[in-house]
Short mmCIF file of C-alpha atoms and ligand atoms in Angstrom, two decimals:
data_model
loop_
_atom_site.label_atom_id
_atom_site.label_comp_id
_atom_site.label_asym_id
_atom_site.label_seq_id
_atom_site.Cartn_x
_atom_site.Cartn_y
_atom_site.Cartn_z
CA UNK A 209 65.47 91.91 104.54
CA UNK A 210 68.77 93.69 103.92
CA UNK A 211 68.79 97.45 104.37
CA UNK A 212 70.38 99.03 101.31
CA UNK A 213 73.54 101.05 101.76
CA UNK A 214 74.91 104.02 99.80
CA UNK A 215 78.49 104.42 101.00
CA UNK A 216 80.82 107.23 99.95
CA UNK A 217 84.60 106.86 100.03
CA UNK A 218 86.21 110.29 99.89
CA UNK A 219 89.73 108.81 99.67
CA UNK A 220 92.27 111.64 100.29
CA UNK A 221 89.86 114.37 99.23
CA UNK A 222 87.73 116.89 101.03
CA UNK A 223 88.09 119.56 103.66
CA UNK A 224 86.11 120.95 106.57
CA UNK A 225 84.07 123.24 104.25
CA UNK A 226 83.41 120.28 101.92
CA UNK A 227 81.64 118.55 104.81
CA UNK A 228 78.82 121.07 104.33
CA UNK A 229 77.50 118.61 101.77
CA UNK A 230 76.28 116.55 104.74
CA UNK A 231 73.83 119.36 105.54
CA UNK A 232 72.53 119.21 101.98
CA UNK A 233 72.11 115.41 102.21
CA UNK A 234 70.25 115.76 105.50
CA UNK A 235 67.79 118.18 103.91
CA UNK A 236 67.35 116.09 100.79
CA UNK A 237 66.96 112.70 102.51
CA UNK A 238 65.35 113.27 105.92
CA UNK A 239 63.70 109.84 105.96
CA UNK A 240 65.71 107.73 103.56
CA UNK A 241 64.65 104.07 103.38
CA UNK A 242 68.31 103.13 102.91
CA UNK A 243 71.45 103.70 104.95
CA UNK A 244 73.79 106.50 103.91
CA UNK A 245 77.45 106.42 104.92
CA UNK A 246 80.33 108.79 104.29
CA UNK A 247 83.98 107.82 104.83
CA UNK A 248 86.07 111.00 104.80
CA UNK A 249 89.82 111.06 105.58
CA UNK A 250 90.62 110.38 109.25
CA UNK A 251 91.40 114.01 110.24
CA UNK A 252 87.87 114.99 109.17
CA UNK A 253 86.00 112.23 111.00
CA UNK A 254 85.19 114.23 114.12
CA UNK A 255 83.94 117.21 112.12
CA UNK A 256 81.91 114.88 109.92
CA UNK A 257 80.30 113.33 112.99
CA UNK A 258 79.38 116.79 114.30
CA UNK A 259 77.77 117.58 110.95
CA UNK A 260 75.68 114.40 110.97
CA UNK A 261 74.29 114.98 114.49
CA UNK A 262 70.54 114.42 114.50
CA UNK A 263 70.55 112.69 111.12
CA UNK A 264 70.61 109.04 110.08
CA UNK A 265 73.84 109.52 108.07
CA UNK A 266 76.62 107.21 109.26
CA UNK A 267 80.31 108.04 109.30
CA UNK A 268 83.14 105.58 108.73
CA UNK A 269 86.91 105.48 108.32
CA UNK A 270 88.86 104.32 105.28
CA UNK A 271 91.25 101.95 107.04
CA UNK A 272 92.29 100.70 110.47
CA UNK A 273 95.24 98.81 111.92
CA UNK A 274 94.91 95.17 112.88
CA UNK A 275 96.54 95.71 116.27
CA UNK A 276 94.84 97.35 119.24
CA UNK A 277 97.69 99.81 119.94
CA UNK A 278 101.41 100.21 119.68
CA UNK A 279 104.31 101.63 117.71
CA UNK A 280 102.55 102.10 114.37
CA UNK A 281 103.20 105.72 113.42
CA UNK A 282 100.49 107.15 111.21
CA UNK A 283 98.00 104.34 111.79
CA UNK A 284 94.81 104.31 113.80
CA UNK A 285 93.19 101.54 115.81
CA UNK A 286 89.64 100.35 115.21
CA UNK A 287 88.72 101.14 118.83
CA UNK A 288 89.77 104.78 118.26
CA UNK A 289 87.44 105.00 115.28
CA UNK A 290 84.62 103.52 117.34
CA UNK A 291 85.39 105.74 120.32
CA UNK A 292 84.67 108.96 118.39
CA UNK A 293 81.33 107.58 117.21
CA UNK A 294 82.10 106.31 113.71
CA UNK A 295 80.44 103.00 112.93
CA UNK A 296 82.04 101.60 109.77
CA UNK A 297 85.52 101.12 108.38
CA UNK A 298 86.59 100.22 104.85
CA UNK A 299 89.33 97.57 104.72
CA UNK A 300 91.18 96.08 101.78
CA UNK A 301 90.43 98.83 99.27
CA UNK A 302 92.40 98.06 96.11
CA UNK A 303 94.33 101.31 96.52
CA UNK A 304 95.67 99.89 99.79
CA UNK A 305 96.16 96.38 98.46
CA UNK A 306 98.12 97.80 95.50
CA UNK A 307 99.79 100.80 97.11
CA UNK A 308 100.73 99.20 100.42
CA UNK A 309 100.90 95.54 99.44
CA UNK A 310 98.09 94.51 101.77
CA UNK A 311 97.36 90.79 101.55
CA UNK A 312 94.07 88.98 102.09
CA UNK A 313 95.35 87.80 105.49
CA UNK A 314 96.14 91.38 106.54
CA UNK A 315 92.76 92.57 105.33
CA UNK A 316 91.05 89.80 107.32
CA UNK A 317 93.04 90.80 110.42
CA UNK A 318 91.94 94.41 110.00
CA UNK A 319 88.31 93.35 109.51
CA UNK A 320 88.54 91.18 112.63
CA UNK A 321 89.93 94.12 114.63
CA UNK A 322 87.15 96.36 113.32
CA UNK A 323 84.46 93.86 114.27
CA UNK A 324 85.99 93.35 117.73
CA UNK A 325 85.79 97.12 118.26
CA UNK A 326 82.10 97.12 117.36
CA UNK A 327 82.50 98.52 113.85
CA UNK A 328 81.04 97.16 110.64
CA UNK A 329 83.89 96.23 108.28
CA UNK A 330 83.41 96.96 104.58
CA UNK A 331 85.72 94.41 102.98
CA UNK A 332 86.69 95.33 99.41
CA UNK A 333 87.57 92.74 96.80
CA UNK A 334 87.91 92.90 93.02
CA UNK A 335 89.89 91.70 90.05
CA UNK A 336 92.39 93.57 87.89
CA UNK A 337 91.81 94.15 84.17
CA UNK A 338 94.40 91.51 83.35
CA UNK A 339 92.58 88.97 85.52
CA UNK A 340 89.23 89.90 83.96
CA UNK A 341 90.65 89.51 80.45
CA UNK A 342 92.22 86.18 81.36
CA UNK A 343 88.77 85.03 82.59
CA UNK A 344 90.12 84.64 86.11
CA UNK A 345 87.77 87.13 87.74
CA UNK A 346 85.51 84.60 89.45
CA UNK A 347 88.44 82.61 90.86
CA UNK A 348 90.05 85.81 92.14
CA UNK A 349 86.81 86.88 93.81
CA UNK A 350 86.38 83.49 95.47
CA UNK A 351 89.93 83.51 96.81
CA UNK A 352 89.78 87.11 98.03
CA UNK A 353 86.44 86.54 99.71
CA UNK A 354 87.67 83.40 101.46
CA UNK A 355 90.92 85.05 102.52
CA UNK A 356 89.70 88.53 103.50
CA UNK A 357 86.45 87.84 105.38
CA UNK A 358 86.91 86.77 109.00
CA UNK A 359 85.17 83.78 110.54
CA UNK A 360 82.16 84.67 112.64
CA UNK A 361 81.12 87.60 110.42
CA UNK A 362 77.45 88.55 110.32
CA UNK A 363 75.15 90.98 108.59
CA UNK A 364 75.77 93.40 111.46
CA UNK A 365 79.54 93.27 111.30
CA UNK A 366 80.29 92.74 107.61
CA UNK A 367 79.58 94.40 104.28
CA UNK A 368 81.39 93.17 101.15
CA UNK A 369 82.14 95.55 98.28
CA UNK A 370 82.89 94.14 94.83
CA UNK A 371 85.12 96.71 93.19
CA UNK A 372 86.78 95.67 89.93
CA UNK A 373 90.07 97.57 90.01
CA UNK A 374 89.77 98.59 86.38
CA UNK A 375 86.42 100.27 87.05
CA UNK A 376 87.61 102.47 89.91
CA UNK A 377 87.91 106.10 88.86
CA UNK A 378 87.95 105.20 85.16
CA UNK A 379 84.35 105.77 84.09
CA UNK A 380 84.28 102.15 82.87
CA UNK A 381 81.96 99.61 84.45
CA UNK A 382 81.46 95.88 83.90
CA UNK A 383 78.41 94.73 82.00
CA UNK A 384 75.31 94.20 84.10
CA UNK A 385 75.67 90.45 83.52
CA UNK A 386 79.22 90.54 84.86
CA UNK A 387 78.17 92.43 88.01
CA UNK A 388 75.23 90.07 88.54
CA UNK A 389 77.46 87.03 88.07
CA UNK A 390 79.98 88.19 90.67
CA UNK A 391 77.31 89.17 93.19
CA UNK A 392 75.56 85.80 92.81
CA UNK A 393 78.89 84.09 93.34
CA UNK A 394 79.64 86.16 96.44
CA UNK A 395 76.23 85.36 97.91
CA UNK A 396 76.61 81.63 97.31
CA UNK A 397 80.16 81.55 98.69
CA UNK A 398 79.01 83.39 101.81
CA UNK A 399 76.03 81.03 102.15
CA UNK A 400 78.34 78.04 101.96
CA UNK A 401 80.43 79.52 104.76
CA UNK A 402 77.91 81.29 107.01
CA UNK A 403 74.62 79.54 106.22
CA UNK A 404 71.44 81.60 106.60
CA UNK A 405 73.39 84.50 108.14
CA UNK A 406 74.82 85.16 104.67
CA UNK A 407 71.42 86.42 103.55
CA UNK A 408 71.78 89.41 105.85
CA UNK A 409 75.24 90.42 104.61
CA UNK A 410 75.06 93.42 102.30
CA UNK A 411 76.92 93.24 98.99
CA UNK A 412 77.88 96.55 97.39
CA UNK A 413 79.08 97.24 93.88
CA UNK A 414 81.80 99.87 93.52
CA UNK A 415 83.60 101.34 90.52
CA UNK A 416 82.47 104.44 88.59
CA UNK A 417 78.95 104.46 90.02
CA UNK A 418 77.33 107.68 88.80
CA UNK A 419 73.82 109.14 88.79
CA UNK A 420 73.34 107.90 85.21
CA UNK A 421 74.21 104.23 85.80
CA UNK A 422 73.02 103.76 89.38
CA UNK A 423 69.42 102.74 88.61
CA UNK A 424 70.51 99.95 86.27
CA UNK A 425 73.09 98.61 88.74
CA UNK A 426 70.72 98.74 91.72
CA UNK A 427 68.11 96.73 89.80
CA UNK A 428 70.40 93.70 89.85
CA UNK A 429 69.82 90.81 92.24
CA UNK A 430 72.12 90.77 95.24
CA UNK A 431 73.31 94.33 94.71
CA UNK A 432 72.44 95.92 98.04
CA UNK A 433 73.97 99.30 97.36
CA UNK A 434 77.18 100.93 96.22
CA UNK A 435 80.58 102.05 97.38
CA UNK A 436 81.02 105.35 95.59
CA UNK A 437 84.25 107.29 95.20
CA UNK A 438 84.29 110.43 93.04
CA UNK A 439 80.51 110.84 92.92
CA UNK A 440 80.27 110.91 96.73
CA UNK A 441 82.19 114.18 97.04
CA UNK A 442 79.34 116.48 96.08
CA UNK A 443 75.72 116.32 97.20
CA UNK A 444 74.63 117.06 93.58
CA UNK A 445 76.14 113.73 92.49
CA UNK A 446 75.66 111.57 95.57
CA UNK A 447 72.06 112.54 96.19
CA UNK A 448 70.67 111.13 92.90
CA UNK A 449 72.56 107.88 93.63
CA UNK A 450 70.89 107.71 97.06
CA UNK A 451 67.54 108.39 95.38
CA UNK A 452 68.12 105.62 92.84
CA UNK A 453 68.92 103.22 95.67
CA UNK A 454 65.86 104.28 97.65
CA UNK A 455 63.70 103.60 94.56
CA UNK A 456 65.25 100.19 93.84
C1 PEP B 1362 86.22 103.67 95.17
O1 PEP B 1362 87.23 104.35 95.36
O2 PEP B 1362 85.92 102.81 96.00
C2 PEP B 1362 85.44 103.92 93.96
C3 PEP B 1362 84.50 103.07 93.67
O3 PEP B 1362 85.76 105.04 93.23
P1 PEP B 1362 84.93 105.64 91.97
O4 PEP B 1362 83.48 105.60 92.33
O5 PEP B 1362 85.45 107.02 91.82
O6 PEP B 1362 85.22 104.76 90.81
#
């Protein structure tokens, strides 16, 4: 049985006062049947961890370097993220693939480093609008999954997030059939590669998940939760998404 996951990606947003929303989430979801994760910007991680003390809310980073240490100004190693007590790291978000030219091989190397440090890697994949319109989405997903997920991954060390680029921050989402089709494909590709272990790997949908569409999305087969951007910044928005997941 896969434990559902509501993950929030704050991107380059937030502040120390904004972390007060963790207190509101703690009050609202003291015994949530699903996992709740927040990924604030790196400078806020330690404060976020202090705010989650005594609660089941997990904290993760938004990226890590593939190397253990070295001359990589501005980067942070997976072991550093683990050392402060964070437990997840997002890798391969489309904003990094597009903005920094990260390739599938680089994303896989980052995920491998994260797993070696004891973190769970959330590997993001997803097609562009042009690829969707050219009916290439499924091929793109297959290739990104094969290229970005490291060998030896398990349900403990890997989460995959399907995030169509054109749905991120736009208010547009795929049809429910399109989401279901991609998630079924991801599950079968992972099964072909990892056998029974694939059944324990959580698959998230991400891209304009909001309180008013969450219930419908979470009802789909093989959708084990969501990676949420904008709607994870305020407890008023994130909390109903967590509730919808808990009900699903
Ligand atoms: C994201 O950044 O991963 C994301 C899904 O953003 P939003 O929910 O704002 O579309």
